[in-house]
Coordinates of C-alpha atoms in Angstrom, one line a residue:
X1343 CA 5.9 88.3 -8.8
X1344 CA 6.9 84.9 -10.3
X1345 CA 9.4 83.4 -7.8
X1346 CA 11.7 80.7 -9.2
X1347 CA 15.1 80.3 -10.8
X1348 CA 14.2 83.3 -13.0
X1349 CA 12.2 85.8 -11.0
X1350 CA 9.9 87.9 -13.1
X1351 CA 8.0 91.0 -11.6
X1352 CA 5.3 93.1 -13.0
X1353 CA 4.1 96.4 -11.5
X1354 CA 0.5 97.5 -12.6
X1355 CA -0.7 101.1 -11.9
X1356 CA -3.6 102.8 -13.6
X1357 CA -3.3 100.6 -16.6
X1358 CA 0.4 101.0 -16.9
X1359 CA 2.6 98.0 -16.7
X1360 CA 6.3 97.8 -15.9
X1361 CA 8.3 94.7 -15.5
X1362 CA 11.7 93.4 -14.9
X1363 CA 13.4 90.1 -14.7
X1364 CA 15.9 88.9 -11.9
X1365 CA 18.2 85.9 -11.9
X1366 CA 17.4 84.5 -8.5
X1367 CA 19.2 81.1 -9.3
X1368 CA 18.0 77.6 -8.3
X1369 CA 18.5 77.8 -4.6
X1370 CA 14.9 78.5 -3.8
X1371 CA 13.9 75.4 -5.6
X1372 CA 16.4 73.1 -3.5
X1373 CA 19.1 73.2 -6.0
X1374 CA 22.9 74.0 -5.3
X1375 CA 22.0 73.4 -1.6
X1376 CA 24.1 70.7 0.2
X1377 CA 21.2 68.8 1.5
X1378 CA 18.9 70.0 -1.2
X1379 CA 16.3 68.0 -3.2
X1380 CA 13.0 68.6 -5.2
X1381 CA 9.6 68.8 -3.4
X1382 CA 9.1 64.9 -3.3
X1383 CA 8.3 62.4 -0.6
X1384 CA 10.5 63.0 2.5
X1385 CA 11.6 66.5 1.6
X1386 CA 11.7 68.7 4.6
X1387 CA 9.1 71.6 3.9
X1388 CA 8.9 73.3 7.4
X1389 CA 11.2 73.8 10.3
X1390 CA 10.8 75.0 13.9
X1391 CA 13.9 75.5 16.1
X1392 CA 13.0 75.3 19.8
X1393 CA 14.9 75.0 23.2
X1394 CA 13.8 71.3 23.1
X1395 CA 15.2 70.5 19.6
X1396 CA 14.3 70.8 15.9
X1397 CA 10.9 70.0 14.7
X1398 CA 10.6 69.0 11.0
X1399 CA 7.7 68.7 8.8
X1400 CA 8.2 66.5 5.7
X1401 CA 6.1 65.9 2.5
X1402 CA 3.8 62.8 3.1
X1403 CA 5.1 62.6 6.7
X1404 CA 8.0 60.5 5.5
X1405 CA 11.5 60.2 7.0
X1406 CA 13.6 63.4 6.2
X1407 CA 15.5 62.8 3.0
X1408 CA 16.5 66.5 2.1
X1409 CA 15.5 70.1 2.0
X1410 CA 13.2 71.4 -0.7
X1411 CA 12.9 75.1 -1.4
X1412 CA 10.1 75.9 1.2
X1413 CA 12.2 73.9 3.6
X1414 CA 15.4 75.8 3.1
X1415 CA 13.5 79.1 3.5
X1416 CA 11.6 77.8 6.6
X1417 CA 14.9 76.8 8.1
X1418 CA 16.6 80.1 7.2
X1419 CA 13.8 82.0 8.9
X1420 CA 14.2 80.0 12.1
X1421 CA 18.1 80.5 11.9
X1422 CA 17.5 84.2 11.7
X1423 CA 14.9 84.3 14.4
X1424 CA 17.0 82.4 16.9
X1425 CA 20.2 84.4 16.2
X1426 CA 22.1 81.3 14.8
X1427 CA 22.6 83.3 11.6
X1428 CA 23.2 87.1 11.8
X1429 CA 21.5 89.6 9.4
X1430 CA 24.7 89.6 7.2
X1431 CA 24.2 86.0 6.4
X1432 CA 27.1 84.7 8.7
X1433 CA 26.7 81.9 11.3
X1434 CA 27.2 83.1 14.9
X1435 CA 30.6 81.7 16.3
X1436 CA 30.1 78.6 18.2
X1437 CA 32.6 79.6 20.9
X1438 CA 30.6 82.7 21.6
X1439 CA 27.9 80.4 22.9
X1440 CA 27.8 78.8 26.3
X1441 CA 27.8 74.9 26.0
X1442 CA 24.6 75.1 28.0
X1443 CA 22.8 77.1 25.3
X1444 CA 20.3 75.0 23.2
X1445 CA 21.9 76.3 20.0
X1446 CA 25.4 75.1 20.9
X1447 CA 25.0 71.5 19.8
X1448 CA 23.1 72.5 16.6
X1449 CA 26.2 74.2 15.3
X1450 CA 29.2 71.9 14.2
X1451 CA 32.6 72.8 12.9
X1452 CA 33.9 71.3 9.7
X1453 CA 37.5 72.5 10.0
X1454 CA 37.1 76.2 10.3
X1455 CA 33.6 76.3 8.6
X1456 CA 30.5 76.4 10.7
X1457 CA 27.4 74.2 9.7
X1458 CA 23.9 73.8 11.1
X1459 CA 22.9 70.3 12.0
X1460 CA 19.3 70.0 10.8
X1461 CA 19.0 66.3 11.2
X1462 CA 21.4 63.6 12.6
X1463 CA 20.1 60.5 10.8
X1464 CA 20.3 60.8 7.9
X1465 CA 22.7 63.7 8.2
X1466 CA 21.1 66.8 6.8
X1467 CA 23.2 70.1 7.1
X1468 CA 22.9 73.7 6.2
X1469 CA 26.2 75.3 5.3
X1470 CA 27.5 78.8 4.9
X1471 CA 27.4 78.4 1.2
X1472 CA 23.8 77.3 1.4
X1473 CA 22.9 80.5 3.2
X1474 CA 24.8 82.6 0.6
X1475 CA 23.0 81.0 -2.2
X1476 CA 19.6 81.9 -0.7
X1477 CA 21.0 85.3 0.1
X1478 CA 21.9 86.0 -3.5
X1479 CA 18.3 84.9 -4.6
X1480 CA 16.7 87.2 -1.9
X1481 CA 18.9 90.1 -3.1
X1482 CA 17.8 89.6 -6.6
X1483 CA 14.2 89.4 -6.0
X1484 CA 13.9 92.2 -3.5
X1485 CA 16.1 94.6 -5.5
X1486 CA 13.9 94.1 -8.5
X1487 CA 10.8 94.8 -6.4
X1488 CA 12.2 97.9 -5.0
X1489 CA 13.8 99.2 -8.3
X1490 CA 10.4 99.0 -10.0
X1491 CA 8.8 100.9 -7.3
X1492 CA 11.4 103.6 -7.3
X1493 CA 11.3 103.9 -11.0
X1494 CA 7.5 104.7 -10.8
X1495 CA 7.8 106.7 -7.6
X1496 CA 5.5 104.5 -5.8
X1497 CA 5.8 103.9 -2.1
X1498 CA 5.5 100.4 -0.5
X1499 CA 2.5 101.4 1.5
X1500 CA 0.6 102.5 -1.7
X1501 CA 0.6 98.8 -3.0
X1502 CA -2.9 97.3 -2.8
X1503 CA -1.8 93.7 -3.2
X1504 CA 1.2 91.6 -4.2
X1505 CA 0.3 88.5 -6.2
X1506 CA 2.7 85.6 -5.8
X1507 CA 2.7 83.4 -9.1
X1508 CA 4.5 80.1 -9.9
X1509 CA 4.1 76.6 -8.8
X1510 CA 7.0 77.1 -6.4
X1511 CA 5.7 80.4 -4.9
X1512 CA 2.4 78.7 -4.1
X1513 CA 4.2 76.7 -1.4
X1514 CA 5.9 79.7 0.3
X1515 CA 4.1 81.0 3.4
X1516 CA 4.1 84.7 4.0
X1517 CA 6.2 84.1 7.2
X1518 CA 9.0 82.6 5.3
X1519 CA 9.0 85.2 2.4
X1520 CA 8.9 88.0 5.0
X1521 CA 10.9 86.3 7.5
X1522 CA 13.9 85.9 5.2
X1523 CA 13.3 89.4 3.7
X1524 CA 12.7 88.0 0.2
X1525 CA 9.6 90.3 0.4
X1526 CA 9.3 93.5 2.8
X1527 CA 7.4 93.3 6.0
X1528 CA 5.1 96.0 4.7
X1529 CA 3.4 93.5 2.2
X1530 CA 2.8 90.6 4.5
X1531 CA -1.0 91.1 4.8
X1532 CA -1.2 92.0 1.0
X1533 CA -0.1 88.6 -0.4
X1534 CA -2.4 86.8 -2.8
X1535 CA -1.3 83.4 -4.2
X1536 CA -2.3 82.7 -7.8
X1537 CA -0.6 79.4 -8.3
X1538 CA 0.9 78.3 -11.7
X1539 CA -0.5 81.3 -13.6
X1540 CA 1.9 80.9 -16.6
X1541 CA 0.5 77.4 -17.2
X1542 CA -3.1 78.6 -16.8
X1543 CA -2.3 81.6 -19.2
X1544 CA -0.8 79.2 -21.7
X1545 CA -4.0 77.0 -21.6
X1546 CA -6.2 80.1 -22.0
X1547 CA -4.2 81.3 -25.1
X1548 CA -4.5 77.9 -26.7
X1549 CA -8.2 77.5 -26.1
X1550 CA -9.5 81.0 -26.6
X1551 CA -8.9 83.4 -29.5
X1552 CA -10.0 86.5 -27.4
X1553 CA -7.6 85.5 -24.5
X1554 CA -4.8 85.3 -27.0
X1555 CA -5.6 88.7 -28.4
X1556 CA -5.8 90.1 -24.8
X1557 CA -2.4 88.6 -24.0
X1558 CA -0.8 90.0 -27.2
X1559 CA -2.2 93.5 -26.3
X1560 CA -0.7 93.3 -22.8
X1561 CA 2.6 92.2 -24.0
X1562 CA 2.8 95.3 -26.3
X1563 CA 2.0 97.6 -23.2
X1564 CA 4.9 96.1 -21.1
X1565 CA 7.6 98.6 -20.3
X1566 CA 10.7 96.5 -19.5
X1567 CA 13.4 97.8 -17.2
X1568 CA 16.9 96.4 -17.4
X1569 CA 18.0 96.1 -13.7
X1570 CA 21.7 96.1 -14.6
X1571 CA 21.3 99.6 -16.3
X1572 CA 19.2 101.1 -13.4
X1573 CA 21.0 103.9 -11.6
X1574 CA 22.5 102.7 -8.3
X1575 CA 21.3 99.2 -8.8
X1576 CA 24.6 97.7 -7.3
X1577 CA 23.9 99.7 -4.2
X1578 CA 20.3 98.7 -4.1
X1579 CA 21.2 95.0 -4.5
X1580 CA 23.9 95.0 -1.7
X1581 CA 21.4 96.6 0.6
X1582 CA 18.7 94.0 -0.3
X1583 CA 21.3 91.2 0.6
X1584 CA 20.9 92.0 4.3
X1585 CA 18.5 89.9 6.1
X1586 CA 15.8 91.2 8.4

């Protein structure tokens, strides 16, 4: 699985290769997020929500400047774990919390809209719109994952390993991928990170004639599945939108 704005997935089984592409959108790379930014100095890359407050880890240990992709996923994982966000992707109502609840001060109202205050100075927020952006990306990737397995009649438990490709994917810990439901719980211990494999593959085909032939042969073997034309795909997608 290459996780990014365009998510590509390949299923390999006994030499047979099936693939699909899903439009995850740019949210997982920090774009279209209210406090989003690229993975640069000061970007929040990990979040822990505790009864004593919010603990942030930033790139190069600088003052927080925004949320990069790994940060928005880490934050969402914590929002789900603490019950601030429901599995439907909706913020819990502030008036349902006791003012003494540690979560009460973390939620603020912007008119009728609820927002999560990640940091006060500078002000970093996670809005309902941000959650929806990630939810759409999660639904796209997981539905492609499940649709490929169903097409081939393969059960989740039969998978030997799940390879996470892409420069962005290399920075996503298993806890965030599974905690937000981008990938199912069953594969948590089967993840293998291979880094920016597309760039490595491009280098190989430029430098090696035999590698180029191998790549061309593999491409011809690929069986592409158009997700939009898959039976009951809309239903699969809507089910995959639900958070764990």
